[in-house]
XYZ file of C-alpha atoms in Angstrom:
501
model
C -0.206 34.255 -20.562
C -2.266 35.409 -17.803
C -3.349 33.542 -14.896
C -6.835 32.064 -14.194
C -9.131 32.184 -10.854
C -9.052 28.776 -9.185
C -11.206 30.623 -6.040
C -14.154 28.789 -5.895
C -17.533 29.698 -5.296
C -18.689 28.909 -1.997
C -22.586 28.647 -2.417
C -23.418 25.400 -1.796
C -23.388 23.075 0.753
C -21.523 19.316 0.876
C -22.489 16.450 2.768
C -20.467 13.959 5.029
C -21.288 11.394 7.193
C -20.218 11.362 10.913
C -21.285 9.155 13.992
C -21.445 8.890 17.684
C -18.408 7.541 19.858
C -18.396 6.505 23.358
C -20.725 3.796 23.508
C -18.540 1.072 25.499
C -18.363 -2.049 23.860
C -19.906 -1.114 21.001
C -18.799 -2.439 17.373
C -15.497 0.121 16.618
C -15.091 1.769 13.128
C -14.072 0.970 9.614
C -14.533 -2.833 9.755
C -16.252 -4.771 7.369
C -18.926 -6.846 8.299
C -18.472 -10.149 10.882
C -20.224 -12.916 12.554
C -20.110 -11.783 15.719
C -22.047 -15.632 17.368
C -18.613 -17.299 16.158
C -17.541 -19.480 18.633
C -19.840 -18.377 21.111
C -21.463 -21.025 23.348
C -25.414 -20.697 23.296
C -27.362 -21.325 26.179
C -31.252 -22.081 26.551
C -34.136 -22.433 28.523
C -34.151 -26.240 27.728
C -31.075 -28.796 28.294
C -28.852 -28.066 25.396
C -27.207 -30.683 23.682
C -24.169 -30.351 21.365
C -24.555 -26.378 22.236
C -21.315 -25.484 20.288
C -22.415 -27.292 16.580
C -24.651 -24.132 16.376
C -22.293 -21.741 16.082
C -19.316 -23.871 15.059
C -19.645 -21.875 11.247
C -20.827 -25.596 9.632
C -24.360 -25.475 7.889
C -23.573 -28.103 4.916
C -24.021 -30.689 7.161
C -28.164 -31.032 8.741
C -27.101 -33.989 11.092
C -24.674 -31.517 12.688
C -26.808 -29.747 14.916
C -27.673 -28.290 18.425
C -31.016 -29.713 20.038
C -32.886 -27.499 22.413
C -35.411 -30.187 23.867
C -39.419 -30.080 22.992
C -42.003 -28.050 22.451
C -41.712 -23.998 23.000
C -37.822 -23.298 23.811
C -35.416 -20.815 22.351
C -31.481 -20.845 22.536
C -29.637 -17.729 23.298
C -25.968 -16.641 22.127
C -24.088 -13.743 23.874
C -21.785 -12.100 21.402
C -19.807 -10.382 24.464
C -19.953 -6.711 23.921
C -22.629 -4.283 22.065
C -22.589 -4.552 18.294
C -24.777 -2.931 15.305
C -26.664 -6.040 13.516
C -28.333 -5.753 10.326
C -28.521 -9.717 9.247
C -29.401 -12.917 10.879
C -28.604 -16.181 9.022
C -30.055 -19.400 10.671
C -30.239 -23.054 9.565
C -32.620 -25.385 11.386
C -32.430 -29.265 10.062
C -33.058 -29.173 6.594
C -32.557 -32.714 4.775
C -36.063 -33.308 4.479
C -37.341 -29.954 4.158
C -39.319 -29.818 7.418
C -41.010 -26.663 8.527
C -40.248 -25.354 11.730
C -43.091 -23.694 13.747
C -43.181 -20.493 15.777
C -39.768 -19.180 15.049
C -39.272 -15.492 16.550
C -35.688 -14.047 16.178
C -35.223 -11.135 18.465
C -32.052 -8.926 19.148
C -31.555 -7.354 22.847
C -28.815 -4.966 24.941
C -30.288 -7.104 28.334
C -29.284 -10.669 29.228
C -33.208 -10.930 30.158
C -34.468 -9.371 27.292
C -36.634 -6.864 28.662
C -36.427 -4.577 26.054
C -35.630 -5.898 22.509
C -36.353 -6.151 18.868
C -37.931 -8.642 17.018
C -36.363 -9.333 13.627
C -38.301 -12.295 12.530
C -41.670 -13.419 13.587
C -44.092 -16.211 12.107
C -45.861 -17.067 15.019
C -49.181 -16.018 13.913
C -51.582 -16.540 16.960
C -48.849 -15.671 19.552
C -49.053 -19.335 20.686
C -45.611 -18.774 22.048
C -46.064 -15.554 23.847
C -43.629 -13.354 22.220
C -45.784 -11.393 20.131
C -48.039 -12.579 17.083
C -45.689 -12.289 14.131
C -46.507 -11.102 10.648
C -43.808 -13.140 9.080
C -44.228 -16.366 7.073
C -43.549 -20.072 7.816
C -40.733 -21.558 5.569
C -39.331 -24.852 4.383
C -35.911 -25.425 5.554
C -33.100 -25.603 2.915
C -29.267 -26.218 2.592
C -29.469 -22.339 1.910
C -30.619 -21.466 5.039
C -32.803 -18.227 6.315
C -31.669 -15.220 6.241
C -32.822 -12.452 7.751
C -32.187 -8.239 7.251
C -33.648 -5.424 8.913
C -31.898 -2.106 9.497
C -28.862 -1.768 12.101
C -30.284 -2.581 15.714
C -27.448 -2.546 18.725
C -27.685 -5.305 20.869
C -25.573 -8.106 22.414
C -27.435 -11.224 22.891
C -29.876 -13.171 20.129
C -32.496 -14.999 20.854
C -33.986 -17.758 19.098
C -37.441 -19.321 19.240
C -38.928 -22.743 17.920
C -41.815 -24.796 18.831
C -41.169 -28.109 17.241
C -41.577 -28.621 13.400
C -44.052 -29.922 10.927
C -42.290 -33.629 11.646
C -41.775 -33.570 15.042
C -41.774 -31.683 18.693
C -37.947 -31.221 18.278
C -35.956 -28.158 17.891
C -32.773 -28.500 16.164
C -30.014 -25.992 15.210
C -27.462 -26.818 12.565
C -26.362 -23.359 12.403
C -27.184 -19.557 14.205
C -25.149 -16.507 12.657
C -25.573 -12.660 13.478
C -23.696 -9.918 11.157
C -22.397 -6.696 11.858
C -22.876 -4.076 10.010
C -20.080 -3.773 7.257
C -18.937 -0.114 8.541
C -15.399 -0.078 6.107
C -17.175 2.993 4.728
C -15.905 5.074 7.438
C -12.662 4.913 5.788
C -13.396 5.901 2.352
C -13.844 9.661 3.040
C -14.048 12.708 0.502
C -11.895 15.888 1.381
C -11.353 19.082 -1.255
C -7.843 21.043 -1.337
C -6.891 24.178 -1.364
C -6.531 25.937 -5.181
C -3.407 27.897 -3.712
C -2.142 24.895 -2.632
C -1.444 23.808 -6.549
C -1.133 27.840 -8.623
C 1.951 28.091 -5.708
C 4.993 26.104 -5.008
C 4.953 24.064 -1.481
C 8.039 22.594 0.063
C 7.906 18.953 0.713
C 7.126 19.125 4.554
C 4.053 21.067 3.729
C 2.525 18.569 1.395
C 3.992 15.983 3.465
C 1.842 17.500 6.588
C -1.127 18.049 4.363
C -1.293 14.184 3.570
C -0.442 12.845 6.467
C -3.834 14.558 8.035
C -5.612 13.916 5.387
C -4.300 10.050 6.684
C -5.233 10.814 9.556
C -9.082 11.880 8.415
C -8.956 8.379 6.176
C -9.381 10.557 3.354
C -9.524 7.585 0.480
C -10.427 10.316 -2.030
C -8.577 13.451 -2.301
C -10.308 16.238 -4.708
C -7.542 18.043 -5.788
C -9.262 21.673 -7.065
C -7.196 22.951 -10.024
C -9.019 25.762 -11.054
C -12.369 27.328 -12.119
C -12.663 28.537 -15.561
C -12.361 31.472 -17.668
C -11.417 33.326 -14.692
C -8.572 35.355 -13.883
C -6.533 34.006 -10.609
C -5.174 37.354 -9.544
C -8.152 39.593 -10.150
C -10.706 36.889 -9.652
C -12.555 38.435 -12.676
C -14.167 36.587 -15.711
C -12.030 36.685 -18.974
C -14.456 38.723 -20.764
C -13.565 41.778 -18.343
C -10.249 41.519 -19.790
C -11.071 40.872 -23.101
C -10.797 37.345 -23.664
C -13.867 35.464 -24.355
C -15.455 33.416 -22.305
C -14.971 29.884 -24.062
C -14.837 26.813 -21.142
C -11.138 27.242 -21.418
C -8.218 27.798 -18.239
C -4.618 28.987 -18.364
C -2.036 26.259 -17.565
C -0.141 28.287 -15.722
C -2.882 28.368 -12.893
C -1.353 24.690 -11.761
C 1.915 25.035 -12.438
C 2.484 23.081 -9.081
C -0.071 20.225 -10.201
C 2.583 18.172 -11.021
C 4.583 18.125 -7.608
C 1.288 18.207 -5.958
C 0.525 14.804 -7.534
C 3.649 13.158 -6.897
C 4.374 14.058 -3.514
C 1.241 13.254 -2.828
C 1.178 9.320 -4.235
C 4.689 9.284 -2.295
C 3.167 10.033 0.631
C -0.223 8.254 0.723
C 0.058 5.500 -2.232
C -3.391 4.020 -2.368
C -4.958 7.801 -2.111
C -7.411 8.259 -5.191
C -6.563 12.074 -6.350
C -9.247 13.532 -8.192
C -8.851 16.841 -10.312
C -11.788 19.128 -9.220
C -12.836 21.653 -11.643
C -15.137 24.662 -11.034
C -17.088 26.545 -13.597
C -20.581 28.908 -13.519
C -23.528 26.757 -13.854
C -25.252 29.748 -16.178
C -21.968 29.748 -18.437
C -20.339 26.533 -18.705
C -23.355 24.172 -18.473
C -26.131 26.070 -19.854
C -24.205 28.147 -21.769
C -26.589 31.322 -20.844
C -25.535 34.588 -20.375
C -24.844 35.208 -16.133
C -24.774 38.360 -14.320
C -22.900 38.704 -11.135
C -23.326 40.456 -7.981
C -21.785 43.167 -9.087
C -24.462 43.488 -11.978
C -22.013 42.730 -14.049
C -23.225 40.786 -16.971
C -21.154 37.945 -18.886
C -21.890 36.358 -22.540
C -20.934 33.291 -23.028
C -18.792 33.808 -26.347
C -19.201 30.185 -28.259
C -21.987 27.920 -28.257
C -23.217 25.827 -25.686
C -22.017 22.391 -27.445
C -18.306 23.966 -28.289
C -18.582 25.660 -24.703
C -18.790 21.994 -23.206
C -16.334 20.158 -25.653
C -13.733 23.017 -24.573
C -14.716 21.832 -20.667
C -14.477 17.876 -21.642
C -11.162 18.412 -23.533
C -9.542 20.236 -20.312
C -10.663 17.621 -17.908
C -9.143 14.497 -20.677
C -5.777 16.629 -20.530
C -5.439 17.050 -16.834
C -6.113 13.379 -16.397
C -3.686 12.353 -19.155
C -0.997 14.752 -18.246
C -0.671 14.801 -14.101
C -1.883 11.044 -14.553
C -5.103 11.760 -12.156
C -7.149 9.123 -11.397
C -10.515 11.253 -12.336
C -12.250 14.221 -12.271
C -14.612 16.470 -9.958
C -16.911 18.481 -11.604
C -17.782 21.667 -9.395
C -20.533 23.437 -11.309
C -22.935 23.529 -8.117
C -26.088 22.277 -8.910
C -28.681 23.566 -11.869
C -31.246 26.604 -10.412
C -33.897 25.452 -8.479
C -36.876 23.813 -11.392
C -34.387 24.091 -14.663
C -34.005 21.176 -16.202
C -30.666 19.075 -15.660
C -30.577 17.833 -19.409
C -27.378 20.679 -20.151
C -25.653 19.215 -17.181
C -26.050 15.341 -18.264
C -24.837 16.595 -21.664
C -21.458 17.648 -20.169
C -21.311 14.712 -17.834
C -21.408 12.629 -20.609
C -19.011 14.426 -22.563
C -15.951 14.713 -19.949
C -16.952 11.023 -19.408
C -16.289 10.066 -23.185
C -13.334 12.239 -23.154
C -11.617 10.874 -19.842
C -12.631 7.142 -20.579
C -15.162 4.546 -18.728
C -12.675 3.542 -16.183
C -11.728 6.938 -15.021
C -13.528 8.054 -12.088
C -15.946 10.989 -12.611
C -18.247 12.811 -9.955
C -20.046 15.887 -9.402
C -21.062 17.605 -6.526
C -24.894 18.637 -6.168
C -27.140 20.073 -3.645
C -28.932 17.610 -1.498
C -32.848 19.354 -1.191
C -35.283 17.781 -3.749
C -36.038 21.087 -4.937
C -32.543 21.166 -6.846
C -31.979 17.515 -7.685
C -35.626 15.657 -7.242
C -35.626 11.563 -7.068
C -35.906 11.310 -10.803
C -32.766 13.406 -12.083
C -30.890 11.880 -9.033
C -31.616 8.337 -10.745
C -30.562 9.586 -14.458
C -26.997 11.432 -12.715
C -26.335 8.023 -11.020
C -26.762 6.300 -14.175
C -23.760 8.323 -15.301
C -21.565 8.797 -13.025
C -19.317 6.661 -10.208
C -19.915 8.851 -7.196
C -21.905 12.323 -6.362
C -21.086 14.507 -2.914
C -23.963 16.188 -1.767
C -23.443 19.592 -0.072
C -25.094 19.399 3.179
C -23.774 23.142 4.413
C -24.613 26.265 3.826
C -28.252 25.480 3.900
C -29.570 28.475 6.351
C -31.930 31.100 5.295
C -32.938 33.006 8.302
C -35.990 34.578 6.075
C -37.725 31.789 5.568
C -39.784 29.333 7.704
C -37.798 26.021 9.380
C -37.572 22.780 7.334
C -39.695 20.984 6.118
C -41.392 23.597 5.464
C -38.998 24.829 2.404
C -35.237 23.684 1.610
C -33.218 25.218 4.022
C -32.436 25.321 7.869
C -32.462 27.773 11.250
C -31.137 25.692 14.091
C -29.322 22.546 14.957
C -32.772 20.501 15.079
C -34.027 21.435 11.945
C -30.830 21.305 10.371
C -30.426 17.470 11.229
C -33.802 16.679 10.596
C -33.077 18.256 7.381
C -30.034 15.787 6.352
C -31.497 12.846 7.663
C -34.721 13.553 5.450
C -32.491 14.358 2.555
C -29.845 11.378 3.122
C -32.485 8.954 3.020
C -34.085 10.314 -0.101
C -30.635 10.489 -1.834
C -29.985 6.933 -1.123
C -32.923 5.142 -2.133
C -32.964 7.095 -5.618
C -29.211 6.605 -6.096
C -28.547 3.748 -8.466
C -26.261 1.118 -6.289
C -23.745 1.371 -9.173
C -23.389 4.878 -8.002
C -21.560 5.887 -4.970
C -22.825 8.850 -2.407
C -20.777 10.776 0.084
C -22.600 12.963 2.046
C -19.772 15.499 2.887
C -20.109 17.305 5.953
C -19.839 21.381 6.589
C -16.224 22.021 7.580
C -14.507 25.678 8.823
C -13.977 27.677 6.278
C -14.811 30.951 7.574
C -18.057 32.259 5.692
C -20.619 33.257 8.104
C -23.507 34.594 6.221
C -24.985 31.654 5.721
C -22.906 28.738 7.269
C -24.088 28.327 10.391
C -22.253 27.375 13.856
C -24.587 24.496 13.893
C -23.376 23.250 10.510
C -20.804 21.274 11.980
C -19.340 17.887 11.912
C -21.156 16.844 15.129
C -24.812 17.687 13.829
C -24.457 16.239 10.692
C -22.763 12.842 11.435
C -25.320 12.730 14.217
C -27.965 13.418 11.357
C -26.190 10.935 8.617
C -25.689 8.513 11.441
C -29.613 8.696 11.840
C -30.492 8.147 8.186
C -27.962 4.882 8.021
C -29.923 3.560 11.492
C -33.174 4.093 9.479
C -31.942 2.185 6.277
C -30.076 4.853 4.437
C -26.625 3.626 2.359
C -23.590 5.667 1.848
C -20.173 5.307 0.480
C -18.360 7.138 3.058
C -18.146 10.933 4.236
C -15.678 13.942 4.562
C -15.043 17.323 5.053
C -15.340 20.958 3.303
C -13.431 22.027 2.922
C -9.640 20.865 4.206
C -7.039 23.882 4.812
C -8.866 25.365 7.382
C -10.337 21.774 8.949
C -7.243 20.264 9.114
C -5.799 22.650 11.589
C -8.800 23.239 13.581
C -8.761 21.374 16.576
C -12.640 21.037 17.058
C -13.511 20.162 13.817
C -10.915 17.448 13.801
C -12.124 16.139 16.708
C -15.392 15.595 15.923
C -14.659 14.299 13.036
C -12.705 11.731 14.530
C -15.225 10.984 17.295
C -18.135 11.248 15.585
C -17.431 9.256 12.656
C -14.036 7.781 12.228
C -13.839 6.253 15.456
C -18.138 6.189 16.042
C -20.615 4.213 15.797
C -23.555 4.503 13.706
């Protein structure tokens, strides 16, 4: 039998997620989140007494408390370095319910607060001078307040109180401030090399290959085993030599799978490896007939429905048999206004065929005018994770963003994949993961751009998560070329494994 193309088409673009190092004393990388005023002595503008019972991580107990005097006084806890908050928890006494009035909660970088951010405010007529505060009162319970807002940097909290409904008093049982949980910068996304699995590789190579993708904290390698009905030495579709084109791929075209996957669980043992498959959106999804740019034109030579079955089939045996833990599916995204219904068809399909606790993804194309809010939502629904292409997006022919889907320069680029991030993530189911995986070196130049590159878009993705955006983790496209290239790795590592948002 003849071998199949595994060269994929590079068309799209995929998304990642990077962020800014270098910002001393700053919360690091890749923790989860933590309560950063544990332990820490507060001070106040009043004579504190029992200072350390309000951050001595007790609130089931109201008589344990911190009392800050009478009347308008705050307390004030200094974590000890620069950290990205997104949640404030605070107990005042709470056995009998009291209301406690003109509480402002405000974040700052300065000891003296002379620039900060107010989190909570329910001092309506600015009585206390911070600020009249939109937020309202609230009866104190064993459950506490808590308080969210998106990720603001800042080492000290402030408190505020004037007294309560019972009394002039101001009592803390309890004052906790959260970090951002930012364990998602080690749950990244890269995609391997075809070759890398049609060829045999000595040990030290695969060996080397894993140990950077280590290095990358590549949680989810996307192994890419072949597009199909394509010919791997010619790079032609079947139907030029013959064969019809049917959703089906040669098995010689990953002869290597096997070792790939072994070494590879050897070498990295809590590595997810996902089997990436590629196919022609026109062909395999909508089963229409394509021509190429060679004006060649290809028939698809069964029926939609059989065309997908063939493609859900495949993707159950290369689970089953290399004993992957999912599949990729690389179609690139439906044309710009066709409907996605042919697409959601297969999904579900290589999703029955693979089983519910498989993992199953596909890649898509982050501008709305390929995947709007509403099919996001419905994909989401399906799947456990989709990587958005966030490269490739220049067209020099065309006016900047926003102005239509695509980019010119650095700025509009990252305004671009902020914008898009944002949108992604608030139509994304939570159920549903989303890597935005960043443009990596892989050599194309006619329309990836020099300024589609790890820096820009972690500073971009970085930008959406300040402004309330949530993703999964981030990566790189795609990894043979990356992994060897000093700047990308570098960035990468700067500007979001070891960043901050």
């Amino acid at each position: 039998m003849k071998k199949v193309s595994f060269r994929p088409i590079l068309i799209a673009t995929i998304a990642v997620v990077l962020c800014s190092s270098g910002l001393i004393g700053a919360q690091r990388a890749n923790a989860a989140a933590q309560n950063v005023a544990a332990g820490k002595t507060p001070t106040s503008n009043a004579a504190l007494i029992n200072a350390s019972l309000a951050t001595d991580g007790a609130s089931n107990n109201s008589n344990s408390f911190a009392e800050a005097g009478t009347g308008k006084k705050y307390i004030q806890i200094d974590f000890g370095g620069n950290y990205y908050l997104n949640k404030i928890l605070l107990w005042h006494y709470y056995a009998d319910s009291r209301t406690y009035k003109d509480v402002v909660v405000k974040l700052s970088e300065s000891a003296t607060f002379s620039s900060a951010t107010t989190v909570f405010n329910n001092d309506v007529d600015n009585s206390s001078g911070q600020g009249a505060g939109s937020d309202a009162e609230y009866a104190e319970t064993a459950a506490g307040k808590t308080i969210t807002f998106n990720p603001v940097k800042a080492r000290y909290l402030r408190i505020y109180s004037n007294g309560s409904n019972i009394n002039t008093y101001n009592h803390y049982v309890e004052a906790q401030a959260w970090t951002i949980d930012n364990s998602y910068r080690a749950n990244n996304v890269t995609f391997t090399n075809p070759e890398w699995v049609m060829t045999p590789q000595t040990d030290a190579f695969i060996q080397d290959v894993v140990n950077k993708m280590n290095a990358y904290k590549i949680k989810y390698q996307m192994i890419d085993v072949g597009f199909f009905d394509r010919d791997s030495e010619t790079g032609q579709y079947d139907d030029i030599n013959g064969q019809p084109i049917d959703g089906t791929m040669s098995w010689y075209a990953y002869d290597e799978l096997e070792n790939w996957v072994n070494k590879s669980r050897q070498y990295a043992p809590d590595m997810k490896l996902i089997g990436v498959v590629n196919g022609n959106k026109s062909l395999h999804v909508q089963g229409l007939p394509y021509t190429d740019k060679n004006n060649v034109l290809h028939t698809p030579a069964v029926s939609k429905a059989t065309m997908q079955d063939n493609i859900a089939a495949h993707c159950a045996f290369l689970v089953n048999y290399y004993g992957l833990d999912g599949i990729n599916l690389d179609f690139e995204p439906v044309s710009a206004g066709a409907a996605s219904t042919d697409y959601r068809q297969l999904i579900q399909k290589v999703r029955t065929a693979i089983g519910p606790n498989k993992h199953l993804s596909i890649d898509g194309n982050p501008f709305a005018a390929y995947m709007p809010d509403n099919e996001i939502a419905q994909f989401g629904a399906m799947l456990d994770m989709i990587v958005m292409m966030d490269y490739d997006t220049a067209d020099l022919n065309v006016p900047a963003y926003p102005a239509n889907p695509s980019s010119t320069n650095a700025t509009n680029y990252k305004l671009a994949i902020k914008e898009n991030t944002k949108r992604i993530s608030s139509a994304l189911p939570a159920s549903c993961a989303f890597i935005p995986l960043g443009p990596g070196d892989y050599g194309f130049t006619d329309v990836h751009k020099s300024y589609e590159n790890a820096q820009n878009h972690s500073v971009a993705v970085n930008d959406a998560i300040m402004e309330g955006a949530r993703v999964a983790g981030s990566g790189v496209w795609w990894f043979s070329a990356s992994m060897n290239n000093a700047t990308e790795t570098q960035q990468f590592n700067d500007f979001w494994i070891n960043g901050t948002p």
